[in-house]
Amino acid sequence: MKNTRLVFSTDPKDNIKCHQCKELMAECRCRPEDSVKEGQFTVIFRLEKGGRGGKTVTVMDGFPRNEDYLKTLAKELKAKCGVGGTHILSEKSGIIEIQGDKRDQLKKILDGKHIKYKGV
């Protein structure tokens, strides 16, 4: 554990804060983001209804933990399917949730991006 901490600095690179824990980057303890390489990961599809008021949600689990990659991919998937959704960073992987049963459309899009998948 570190016994000292930065109190004041005029150097701009010392004042950058982590977007997750709001600590200075030198003192940040967050897990680093994974790099994204095609073919390195396999996405797992599943449908969920529980706890959502009976609405069906397509959940894709197994993406790398990379906020920028997840955000842009989720935005593209939502636009191409014409529905809403979200992206979540869990402890182990990235998750994208798309509203409705859009498995067929999503699988075609992932095939075009050369992303492997399995599941329902």
Backbone as a chain_set.jsonl record, in Angstrom:
{"seq": "MKNTRLVFSTDPKDNIKCHQCKELMAECRCRPEDSVKEGQFTVIFRLEKGGRGGKTVTVMDGFPRNEDYLKTLAKELKAKCGVGGTHILSEKSGIIEIQGDKRDQLKKILDGKHIKYKGV", "coords": {"N": [[0.838, -1.173, 0.0], [0.415, 2.256, -0.658], [2.037, 4.913, 0.986], [1.987, 7.594, 0.573], [0.285, 10.351, -0.967], [-0.773, 12.301, -3.773], [-1.151, 15.722, -3.324], [-1.267, 18.273, -4.504], [-0.744, 19.449, -7.786], [0.602, 21.06, -10.642], [0.961, 19.985, -13.049], [-0.645, 18.867, -15.921], [-0.966, 16.144, -16.678], [-0.831, 14.775, -14.292], [-3.219, 15.305, -13.084], [-5.28, 13.829, -14.179], [-8.19, 11.918, -13.905], [-9.542, 8.692, -13.082], [-12.275, 7.33, -14.871], [-14.014, 5.559, -13.699], [-13.53, 5.008, -10.884], [-12.983, 7.525, -9.962], [-10.571, 8.322, -8.897], [-7.186, 9.627, -8.913], [-5.178, 8.836, -11.772], [-2.699, 7.721, -11.121], [-3.201, 6.569, -8.682], [-5.207, 4.794, -9.138], [-7.097, 1.795, -8.811], [-8.569, 0.23, -10.432], [-9.603, -2.436, -12.622], [-7.707, -3.06, -15.507], [-8.636, -2.336, -18.952], [-9.474, -4.805, -21.405], [-7.684, -5.768, -24.37], [-8.862, -5.66, -27.756], [-9.238, -8.169, -30.035], [-9.957, -9.685, -33.095], [-11.59, -12.81, -33.289], [-10.608, -13.694, -30.901], [-12.386, -14.007, -28.863], [-15.519, -15.496, -27.832], [-18.905, -15.003, -28.247], [-21.748, -15.434, -26.211], [-25.066, -16.209, -26.639], [-28.247, -15.525, -25.118], [-31.652, -15.638, -24.055], [-33.631, -13.576, -22.006], [-36.236, -13.157, -19.66], [-37.051, -12.875, -17.086], [-37.669, -10.716, -14.342], [-38.088, -8.477, -15.847], [-40.552, -7.526, -16.375], [-41.962, -9.263, -18.044], [-41.025, -8.74, -20.577], [-39.022, -9.586, -23.396], [-35.52, -9.973, -23.677], [-32.563, -9.938, -25.536], [-29.525, -11.215, -24.688], [-26.091, -10.802, -24.941], [-23.202, -12.228, -24.026], [-19.756, -12.251, -23.037], [-18.049, -10.563, -24.341], [-14.975, -8.67, -24.734], [-13.641, -6.835, -21.913], [-13.896, -3.817, -22.55], [-14.603, -0.59, -22.602], [-14.943, 1.418, -24.646], [-15.067, -0.112, -27.024], [-17.315, -1.763, -26.507], [-19.312, 0.184, -26.253], [-19.439, 1.421, -28.814], [-20.03, -0.823, -30.425], [-22.477, -1.699, -29.319], [-24.069, 0.517, -29.885], [-24.074, 0.437, -32.684], [-25.314, -2.081, -33.135], [-27.845, -1.647, -31.981], [-28.824, 0.368, -33.654], [-28.905, -0.916, -36.167], [-30.755, -2.929, -35.679], [-32.921, -1.486, -34.914], [-33.88, -1.02, -32.324], [-33.86, -0.592, -28.714], [-31.325, -0.744, -26.123], [-28.486, -1.757, -24.079], [-25.118, -1.561, -22.717], [-22.929, -3.376, -20.571], [-20.341, -3.543, -18.191], [-19.131, -6.247, -16.679], [-17.59, -8.076, -13.961], [-16.035, -10.071, -15.172], [-16.446, -9.996, -17.983], [-17.677, -8.239, -20.932], [-21.032, -7.186, -21.538], [-23.782, -7.084, -23.738], [-27.027, -5.934, -24.04], [-29.964, -6.316, -25.862], [-33.124, -5.115, -26.733], [-35.961, -7.181, -27.1], [-36.499, -10.157, -29.17], [-34.023, -10.607, -31.078], [-32.232, -12.362, -32.229], [-31.644, -13.577, -34.773], [-31.094, -11.389, -36.514], [-28.946, -10.22, -35.117], [-27.033, -12.26, -35.203], [-26.424, -12.341, -37.929], [-25.218, -9.839, -38.242], [-22.989, -10.103, -36.531], [-21.678, -12.173, -37.876], [-20.869, -10.807, -40.164], [-18.96, -9.169, -39.015], [-17.056, -10.954, -38.292], [-17.15, -12.183, -35.771], [-17.169, -14.72, -33.44], [-19.805, -16.825, -32.224], [-22.096, -18.501, -29.959], [-24.816, -20.473, -28.708], [-28.341, -20.029, -28.042]], "CA": [[0.0, 0.0, 0.0], [1.164, 3.487, -0.796], [1.952, 5.753, 2.177], [1.889, 8.994, 0.181], [-0.658, 10.636, -2.033], [-0.578, 13.603, -4.384], [-2.047, 16.727, -2.781], [-1.435, 19.329, -5.49], [0.21, 19.447, -8.885], [0.214, 21.905, -11.768], [1.168, 19.198, -14.262], [-1.958, 18.358, -16.345], [-1.039, 14.681, -16.73], [-1.01, 14.278, -12.931], [-4.576, 15.599, -12.631], [-6.249, 13.007, -14.897], [-8.871, 11.006, -12.989], [-10.163, 7.495, -13.64], [-13.695, 7.568, -15.061], [-14.806, 4.621, -12.912], [-13.408, 5.172, -9.432], [-12.78, 8.956, -9.724], [-9.267, 8.55, -8.274], [-6.15, 10.001, -9.873], [-4.718, 7.661, -12.512], [-1.567, 7.127, -10.415], [-3.706, 5.847, -7.525], [-6.352, 3.993, -9.574], [-7.003, 0.36, -8.553], [-9.532, -0.44, -11.314], [-9.076, -3.463, -13.509], [-7.459, -2.474, -16.828], [-9.492, -2.828, -20.021], [-8.887, -5.809, -22.276], [-7.512, -5.389, -25.767], [-9.857, -6.313, -28.605], [-8.697, -8.815, -31.223], [-10.971, -10.529, -33.71], [-11.377, -14.241, -33.144], [-10.054, -13.991, -29.588], [-13.466, -14.245, -27.913], [-16.752, -16.087, -28.341], [-20.074, -14.391, -27.628], [-22.773, -16.404, -25.834], [-26.413, -15.655, -26.718], [-29.302, -16.084, -24.292], [-32.858, -14.829, -23.924], [-34.053, -13.405, -20.621], [-37.537, -12.536, -19.419], [-37.242, -12.689, -15.654], [-37.345, -9.44, -13.727], [-38.182, -7.416, -16.847], [-41.96, -7.281, -16.633], [-42.431, -10.115, -19.119], [-40.412, -8.352, -21.849], [-37.898, -10.427, -23.795], [-34.273, -9.271, -23.938], [-31.475, -10.764, -26.053], [-28.302, -10.893, -23.956], [-24.858, -11.335, -25.528], [-22.195, -12.211, -22.973], [-18.461, -12.784, -23.429], [-17.235, -9.564, -25.031], [-13.86, -8.192, -23.902], [-13.927, -5.702, -21.027], [-13.37, -2.594, -23.147], [-15.742, 0.334, -22.607], [-15.124, 2.063, -25.948], [-15.487, -1.13, -27.988], [-18.692, -2.142, -26.193], [-20.2, 1.308, -26.5], [-19.627, 1.593, -30.253], [-20.693, -2.005, -30.965], [-23.875, -1.676, -28.869], [-24.74, 1.566, -30.637], [-24.267, -0.069, -34.043], [-26.305, -3.16, -33.103], [-29.153, -1.062, -31.709], [-29.255, 1.106, -34.841], [-29.226, -1.845, -37.247], [-31.957, -3.683, -35.313], [-34.008, -0.543, -34.698], [-34.411, -1.198, -30.969], [-33.036, -0.061, -27.644], [-30.464, -1.697, -25.442], [-27.437, -1.189, -23.242], [-23.907, -2.363, -22.532], [-22.558, -3.468, -19.157], [-19.041, -4.141, -17.891], [-19.176, -7.063, -15.476], [-16.253, -8.369, -13.437], [-15.284, -10.964, -16.049], [-16.583, -9.735, -19.412], [-18.617, -7.218, -21.342], [-22.354, -7.706, -21.87], [-24.66, -6.192, -24.491], [-28.429, -6.337, -23.975], [-30.782, -5.744, -26.923], [-34.537, -5.34, -26.439], [-36.682, -8.053, -28.019], [-35.831, -11.371, -29.659], [-33.354, -10.192, -32.31], [-31.108, -13.277, -32.402], [-31.298, -13.788, -36.178], [-30.46, -10.177, -37.022], [-27.662, -10.028, -34.454], [-26.087, -13.265, -35.69], [-25.973, -11.905, -39.253], [-24.309, -8.704, -38.051], [-21.751, -10.627, -35.957], [-21.0, -12.898, -38.949], [-20.219, -9.8, -40.991], [-17.819, -8.63, -38.276], [-16.183, -12.105, -37.999], [-17.174, -12.456, -34.339], [-17.736, -16.051, -33.189], [-20.882, -16.868, -31.237], [-22.758, -19.769, -29.711], [-25.993, -20.304, -27.872], [-29.688, -20.171, -28.601]], "C": [[0.883, 1.236, 0.0], [0.952, 4.375, 0.429], [1.832, 7.234, 1.843], [0.813, 9.145, -0.874], [-0.438, 12.065, -2.514], [-1.615, 14.576, -3.829], [-2.315, 17.806, -3.812], [-0.361, 19.205, -6.549], [-0.3, 20.363, -9.979], [0.409, 21.173, -13.092], [-0.164, 18.582, -14.694], [-2.048, 16.835, -16.37], [-1.195, 14.064, -15.345], [-2.442, 14.454, -12.43], [-5.642, 14.811, -13.375], [-6.846, 11.995, -13.924], [-9.449, 9.828, -13.754], [-11.665, 7.738, -13.748], [-14.565, 6.634, -14.226], [-14.745, 4.934, -11.422], [-13.162, 6.62, -9.011], [-11.504, 9.268, -8.945], [-8.297, 9.044, -9.35], [-5.587, 8.74, -10.517], [-3.538, 6.971, -11.809], [-2.025, 6.268, -9.238], [-4.862, 4.909, -7.866], [-6.083, 2.503, -9.346], [-7.973, -0.434, -9.444], [-8.821, -1.463, -12.199], [-8.856, -2.853, -14.898], [-8.367, -3.105, -17.887], [-8.73, -3.832, -20.88], [-8.688, -5.24, -23.669], [-8.488, -6.205, -26.608], [-9.167, -6.843, -29.856], [-9.766, -9.736, -31.779], [-10.603, -11.997, -33.549], [-10.849, -14.65, -31.784], [-11.147, -14.371, -28.582], [-14.676, -14.849, -28.62], [-17.918, -15.52, -27.546], [-21.117, -15.484, -27.365], [-24.129, -15.694, -25.835], [-27.313, -16.308, -25.675], [-30.474, -15.103, -24.276], [-33.246, -14.756, -22.46], [-35.409, -12.719, -20.584], [-37.71, -12.147, -17.962], [-36.825, -11.322, -15.165], [-37.452, -8.262, -14.678], [-39.636, -7.135, -17.228], [-42.513, -8.09, -17.797], [-41.857, -9.779, -20.48], [-39.21, -9.245, -22.128], [-36.698, -9.55, -24.12], [-33.254, -10.283, -24.445], [-30.192, -10.31, -25.385], [-27.13, -11.582, -24.647], [-23.742, -11.13, -24.508], [-20.883, -12.752, -23.519], [-17.611, -11.816, -24.23], [-16.053, -9.168, -24.145], [-14.285, -6.988, -23.064], [-13.261, -4.446, -21.564], [-14.547, -1.654, -23.373], [-15.992, 0.937, -23.986], [-15.638, 1.083, -26.993], [-16.948, -1.517, -27.764], [-19.675, -1.037, -26.547], [-20.474, 1.47, -27.992], [-20.36, 0.398, -30.864], [-22.164, -2.027, -30.566], [-24.661, -0.629, -29.648], [-25.043, 1.107, -32.058], [-25.348, -1.15, -34.081], [-27.71, -2.615, -32.874], [-29.69, -0.344, -32.944], [-29.674, 0.158, -35.96], [-30.472, -2.669, -36.953], [-33.165, -2.771, -35.085], [-34.665, -0.668, -33.339], [-33.485, -0.522, -29.961], [-32.176, -1.148, -27.026], [-29.425, -0.986, -24.61], [-26.219, -2.085, -23.265], [-23.492, -2.267, -21.069], [-21.168, -4.08, -19.06], [-19.179, -4.929, -16.592], [-17.744, -7.322, -15.025], [-15.403, -9.161, -14.429], [-15.317, -10.561, -17.51], [-17.527, -8.576, -19.661], [-19.915, -7.856, -21.796], [-23.101, -6.644, -22.667], [-26.067, -6.769, -24.426], [-29.198, -5.585, -25.056], [-32.238, -6.094, -26.641], [-35.18, -6.196, -27.515], [-35.864, -9.27, -28.417], [-35.247, -11.074, -31.035], [-32.169, -11.096, -32.634], [-30.683, -13.409, -33.858], [-30.584, -12.58, -36.768], [-29.074, -9.99, -36.421], [-26.617, -11.017, -34.945], [-25.575, -12.906, -37.071], [-24.966, -10.765, -39.142], [-22.964, -9.191, -37.509], [-20.973, -11.444, -36.985], [-20.244, -11.932, -39.848], [-18.993, -9.188, -40.343], [-16.816, -9.697, -37.883], [-16.036, -12.33, -36.508], [-17.856, -13.805, -34.147], [-18.798, -15.96, -32.094], [-21.389, -18.285, -31.078], [-23.942, -19.494, -28.817], [-27.261, -20.372, -28.679], [-29.805, -19.459, -29.927]], "O": [[1.963, 1.246, 0.59], [-0.183, 4.571, 0.864], [1.599, 8.049, 2.736], [0.472, 8.196, -1.58], [0.023, 12.924, -1.763], [-2.813, 14.295, -3.858], [-3.461, 18.221, -3.988], [0.792, 18.894, -6.247], [-1.505, 20.435, -10.218], [0.054, 21.699, -14.146], [-0.768, 17.843, -13.916], [-3.118, 16.287, -16.105], [-1.651, 12.926, -15.237], [-2.837, 13.816, -11.454], [-6.827, 15.105, -13.211], [-6.121, 11.302, -13.21], [-9.803, 9.948, -14.926], [-12.27, 8.287, -12.828], [-15.756, 6.901, -14.063], [-15.777, 5.105, -10.773], [-13.134, 6.912, -7.816], [-11.368, 10.36, -8.393], [-8.554, 8.897, -10.545], [-5.526, 7.69, -9.877], [-3.402, 5.751, -11.9], [-1.319, 5.343, -8.835], [-5.438, 4.293, -6.969], [-4.997, 2.006, -9.642], [-8.171, -1.63, -9.232], [-7.626, -1.366, -12.478], [-9.753, -2.185, -15.413], [-8.808, -4.245, -17.747], [-7.517, -3.729, -21.06], [-9.418, -4.348, -24.101], [-8.89, -7.302, -26.221], [-8.589, -6.084, -30.634], [-10.407, -10.479, -31.036], [-9.435, -12.371, -33.661], [-10.659, -15.84, -31.533], [-10.856, -14.991, -27.559], [-14.833, -14.731, -29.835], [-17.915, -15.555, -26.315], [-21.335, -16.353, -28.209], [-24.322, -14.707, -25.126], [-27.169, -17.493, -25.377], [-30.299, -13.899, -24.462], [-33.197, -15.761, -21.751], [-35.691, -11.819, -21.374], [-38.43, -11.201, -17.644], [-35.76, -10.821, -15.525], [-36.973, -7.17, -14.372], [-39.906, -6.569, -18.287], [-43.441, -7.643, -18.471], [-42.166, -10.462, -21.456], [-38.472, -9.615, -21.215], [-36.838, -8.509, -24.761], [-33.093, -11.356, -23.862], [-29.809, -9.146, -25.5], [-27.166, -12.785, -24.906], [-23.388, -10.0, -24.174], [-20.895, -13.629, -24.383], [-16.561, -12.198, -24.748], [-16.125, -9.318, -22.925], [-15.169, -6.224, -23.452], [-12.193, -4.053, -21.095], [-15.388, -1.899, -24.238], [-17.132, 0.966, -24.449], [-16.543, 1.409, -27.761], [-17.728, -1.59, -28.714], [-20.751, -1.305, -27.082], [-21.626, 1.639, -28.392], [-21.22, 0.578, -31.727], [-23.017, -2.344, -31.394], [-25.806, -0.873, -30.03], [-26.131, 1.354, -32.578], [-26.206, -1.135, -34.964], [-28.662, -3.072, -33.505], [-30.88, -0.436, -33.246], [-30.68, 0.393, -36.629], [-31.176, -3.069, -37.879], [-34.303, -3.24, -35.067], [-35.869, -0.449, -33.206], [-32.455, 0.045, -30.327], [-32.293, -2.325, -27.37], [-29.468, 0.234, -24.449], [-26.263, -3.211, -23.759], [-23.67, -1.239, -20.416], [-20.857, -5.033, -19.774], [-19.329, -4.34, -15.521], [-16.796, -6.838, -15.644], [-14.194, -8.951, -14.52], [-14.332, -10.755, -18.222], [-18.101, -8.006, -18.733], [-19.908, -8.943, -22.373], [-23.067, -5.46, -22.331], [-26.278, -7.946, -24.719], [-29.099, -4.362, -25.157], [-32.552, -7.246, -26.341], [-34.969, -5.967, -28.706], [-34.695, -9.4, -28.052], [-35.918, -11.274, -32.048], [-31.201, -10.647, -33.248], [-29.489, -13.359, -34.157], [-29.572, -12.734, -37.453], [-28.131, -9.64, -37.131], [-25.447, -10.664, -35.092], [-24.403, -13.14, -37.367], [-23.974, -10.734, -39.871], [-21.913, -8.747, -37.973], [-19.742, -11.423, -36.98], [-19.112, -12.204, -40.248], [-18.083, -8.735, -41.037], [-15.826, -9.397, -37.215], [-14.945, -12.631, -36.023], [-18.971, -14.021, -34.622], [-18.708, -15.144, -31.176], [-21.159, -19.151, -31.922], [-24.061, -18.415, -28.237], [-27.25, -20.729, -29.857], [-30.871, -19.472, -30.543]]}, "num_chains": 1, "name": "protein.A"}
